[in-house]
């Protein structure tokens, strides 16, 4: 099945640094979602994007829906230790039956 | 408000045994989903129910069956468990089939 390419696969950053990650697809999507998963927990929705070019913020998180509809970006500003986890992107194409396609995740570790 | 709940949280089965994973949501969502998560593979859709009374196969349905018991509950059954079904299983729900999906805490299944 199709998967989205997320990069980087993992990253180590220092507390206070800004973080950028992205997700690319060979197919276009109408919806891009970003989730965070903590160890032993289910994914938690962070941001939803519904329009090409859209830029949406949720606290220190900002995500963008790429103009080509084939990519999306997530930025975290001034990282803190609780930002540690795995970040997943997911895309869907409205009109096809109910399928979210997930990326393989970016593992973020924050050092003090 | 519990959101999406799953039982059990952990399970160990022997090859050939059967079991049912339970999922319930209290958000009055119409659509429900079952995913499996394996290392390096991201989340893959097993089955989904776009609305009460309907179920459809996802990306990896072989070896599984589902039942949409009512609007709140969606169960996943393994009739004859195999080691390849060792995974973490997540249930999710959404208001409509193309809206944001909200995940439960997961069931960690080991088949020996």
Coordinates of C-alpha atoms in Angstrom, one line a residue:
Chain A
X1 CA 0.0 0.0 0.0
X2 CA 1.0 3.6 -0.4
X3 CA 2.9 5.3 2.3
X4 CA 4.0 8.9 2.7
X5 CA 7.7 9.7 2.9
X6 CA 8.5 11.6 6.1
X7 CA 11.8 13.2 6.8
X8 CA 13.9 13.2 8.7
X9 CA 13.3 9.7 10.2
X10 CA 14.7 10.9 13.5
X11 CA 16.3 13.9 15.0
X12 CA 18.1 15.0 18.2
X13 CA 17.8 18.6 19.1
X14 CA 18.5 20.7 22.1
X15 CA 15.8 22.3 24.2
X16 CA 14.9 25.7 22.8
X17 CA 15.7 24.9 19.2
X18 CA 13.2 25.0 16.4
X19 CA 12.3 21.8 14.6
X20 CA 11.2 21.3 11.0
X21 CA 9.9 18.1 9.4
X22 CA 8.1 17.3 6.2
X23 CA 6.0 14.8 4.4
X24 CA 5.8 14.1 0.7
X25 CA 3.5 12.0 -1.5
X26 CA 3.4 10.9 -5.1
X27 CA -0.4 11.5 -4.9
X28 CA -2.4 14.6 -4.2
X29 CA -4.4 15.0 -1.1
X30 CA -7.3 17.2 0.0
X31 CA -6.5 16.9 3.7
X32 CA -3.3 16.7 5.6
X33 CA -3.2 15.8 9.3
X34 CA -0.4 15.8 11.8
X35 CA -0.4 13.5 14.8
X36 CA 2.0 13.0 17.8
X37 CA 2.4 9.7 19.5
X38 CA 3.9 9.2 22.9
X39 CA 5.4 5.9 23.9
X40 CA 2.7 3.4 24.7
X41 CA -0.1 5.7 23.7
X42 CA -2.3 6.2 20.6
X43 CA -1.7 9.1 18.1
X44 CA -3.1 12.4 19.2
X45 CA -4.2 14.9 16.5
X46 CA -2.2 18.1 16.5
X47 CA -3.2 20.0 13.4
X48 CA -5.6 19.5 10.4
X49 CA -5.2 21.2 7.1
X50 CA -7.9 21.3 4.4
X51 CA -6.7 23.8 1.7
X52 CA -3.7 24.0 -0.5
X53 CA -1.4 26.8 0.8
X54 CA -3.1 26.8 4.2
X55 CA -0.9 27.7 7.2
X56 CA -2.3 26.7 10.6
X57 CA -0.9 27.1 14.1
X58 CA -1.5 25.3 17.3
X59 CA 0.6 26.9 20.1
X60 CA 4.2 26.4 19.2
X61 CA 3.3 24.2 16.3
X62 CA 2.8 25.4 12.7
X63 CA 1.8 23.3 9.8
X64 CA 1.5 24.1 6.1
X65 CA -0.4 22.4 3.3
X66 CA 1.8 22.5 0.3
X67 CA 0.7 24.3 -2.9
X68 CA 1.2 21.2 -5.0
X69 CA -1.1 19.2 -2.6
X70 CA 1.6 16.6 -2.5
X71 CA 3.4 17.7 0.6
X72 CA 3.1 19.2 4.1
X73 CA 5.4 20.7 6.7
X74 CA 5.4 20.8 10.4
X75 CA 7.5 23.3 12.5
X76 CA 7.9 23.3 16.2
X77 CA 9.3 26.4 17.8
X78 CA 11.3 26.6 21.0
X79 CA 11.2 22.9 21.6
X80 CA 10.7 21.6 25.2
X81 CA 11.3 18.1 26.6
X82 CA 7.7 17.1 26.4
X83 CA 7.9 17.5 22.6
X84 CA 9.7 14.1 22.6
X85 CA 7.7 11.5 20.6
X86 CA 6.9 10.3 17.1
X87 CA 5.2 12.7 14.7
X88 CA 3.1 11.3 11.9
X89 CA 1.7 13.0 8.9
X90 CA -1.4 11.6 7.3
X91 CA -3.2 12.5 4.1
X92 CA -6.6 11.7 2.6
X93 CA -8.4 12.4 -0.6
X94 CA -12.0 13.2 -0.2
X95 CA -14.1 11.2 -2.5
X96 CA -12.2 8.0 -2.0
X97 CA -13.6 5.7 0.6
X98 CA -12.3 6.9 3.9
X99 CA -8.6 6.3 3.7
X100 CA -6.0 8.0 5.7
X101 CA -2.5 7.2 4.4
X102 CA 0.1 7.6 7.1
X103 CA 3.7 8.5 7.0
X104 CA 6.3 6.3 8.7
X105 CA 7.0 9.0 11.4
X106 CA 9.7 11.3 12.6
X107 CA 11.1 10.4 16.0
X108 CA 12.0 13.6 17.9
X109 CA 14.3 13.5 20.9
X110 CA 15.0 16.7 22.9
X111 CA 18.1 17.0 25.0
X112 CA 18.4 19.5 27.8
Chain B
X1 CA -15.6 12.2 28.2
X2 CA -13.5 9.1 27.5
X3 CA -13.1 9.5 23.7
X4 CA -12.1 6.2 22.2
X5 CA -11.5 3.2 24.6
X6 CA -10.0 -0.2 23.7
X7 CA -9.9 -3.5 25.6
X8 CA -7.8 -5.3 26.4
X9 CA -4.6 -3.2 26.7
X10 CA -2.3 -6.2 26.4
X11 CA -2.9 -9.8 25.1
X12 CA -0.7 -12.8 24.5
X13 CA -2.1 -15.6 22.3
X14 CA -0.9 -18.9 21.0
X15 CA -0.9 -19.6 17.3
X16 CA -4.4 -20.7 16.3
X17 CA -6.3 -19.1 19.1
X18 CA -9.0 -16.6 18.5
X19 CA -9.9 -13.4 20.2
X20 CA -11.9 -10.2 19.8
X21 CA -10.6 -6.7 20.3
X22 CA -13.2 -4.3 21.6
X23 CA -13.5 -0.6 20.8
X24 CA -16.0 2.0 21.8
X25 CA -16.3 5.7 21.3
X26 CA -18.5 8.2 23.1
X27 CA -18.2 11.2 20.7
X28 CA -21.3 10.2 18.6
X29 CA -19.0 9.7 15.6
X30 CA -20.3 8.0 12.5
X31 CA -17.1 6.4 11.2
X32 CA -14.8 3.9 13.0
X33 CA -11.5 2.3 12.0
X34 CA -9.1 -0.4 12.9
X35 CA -5.3 0.0 12.3
X36 CA -2.2 -2.0 13.0
X37 CA 1.1 -0.4 13.8
X38 CA 4.4 -2.3 13.1
X39 CA 7.9 -0.9 13.5
X40 CA 9.0 1.0 10.4
X41 CA 5.6 0.5 8.8
X42 CA 3.5 3.3 10.2
X43 CA -0.2 2.8 10.6
X44 CA -2.0 0.5 8.2
X45 CA -5.8 0.3 7.9
X46 CA -7.3 -3.1 8.5
X47 CA -11.0 -2.4 8.2
X48 CA -13.3 0.5 8.6
X49 CA -16.9 1.3 9.0
X50 CA -18.0 4.6 7.3
X51 CA -21.3 4.5 9.1
X52 CA -23.4 2.2 11.3
X53 CA -24.3 -0.9 9.4
X54 CA -21.4 -0.8 6.9
X55 CA -17.9 -2.2 6.9
X56 CA -15.2 -2.3 4.3
X57 CA -11.7 -3.7 3.9
X58 CA -8.7 -1.5 4.3
X59 CA -5.1 -2.2 3.2
X60 CA -4.4 -5.3 5.2
X61 CA -7.7 -7.2 6.0
X62 CA -6.5 -10.8 5.6
X63 CA -6.9 -12.8 8.8
X64 CA -9.4 -10.3 10.4
X65 CA -13.1 -9.8 10.6
X66 CA -15.0 -6.9 12.1
X67 CA -18.4 -6.1 13.5
X68 CA -20.0 -2.7 13.8
X69 CA -22.2 -3.6 16.8
X70 CA -23.9 -0.2 17.0
X71 CA -22.9 3.4 16.5
X72 CA -20.6 3.3 19.5
X73 CA -18.8 0.0 19.1
X74 CA -16.6 -1.6 16.5
X75 CA -14.9 -4.9 17.2
X76 CA -12.0 -6.7 15.5
X77 CA -11.8 -10.5 15.5
X78 CA -8.8 -12.7 14.9
X79 CA -10.2 -16.1 14.1
X80 CA -6.9 -18.1 14.1
X81 CA -4.1 -16.0 15.3
X82 CA -0.7 -16.1 13.6
X83 CA 2.7 -14.8 14.7
X84 CA 2.5 -12.3 11.8
X85 CA -0.4 -10.6 13.6
X86 CA 1.8 -9.6 16.5
X87 CA 1.4 -5.9 16.5
X88 CA -0.2 -2.9 18.2
X89 CA -3.8 -2.4 17.2
X90 CA -5.5 1.0 17.3
X91 CA -9.1 1.9 16.9
X92 CA -10.1 5.3 15.7
X93 CA -13.3 7.2 15.0
X94 CA -14.3 10.3 13.1
X95 CA -17.4 12.4 12.7
X96 CA -17.5 11.6 9.0
X97 CA -15.4 9.4 6.9
X98 CA -13.3 12.3 5.6
X99 CA -12.9 14.2 8.9
X100 CA -10.1 14.0 11.5
X101 CA -9.7 10.7 13.1
X102 CA -9.3 10.3 16.9
X103 CA -7.4 7.3 18.2
X104 CA -7.7 5.0 21.2
X105 CA -4.8 4.0 23.4
X106 CA -4.1 0.7 21.6
X107 CA -4.0 -3.0 22.2
X108 CA -0.6 -4.7 22.3
X109 CA -1.0 -8.2 20.9
X110 CA 1.7 -10.9 20.9
X111 CA 1.1 -14.2 19.1
X112 CA 3.6 -17.0 20.0

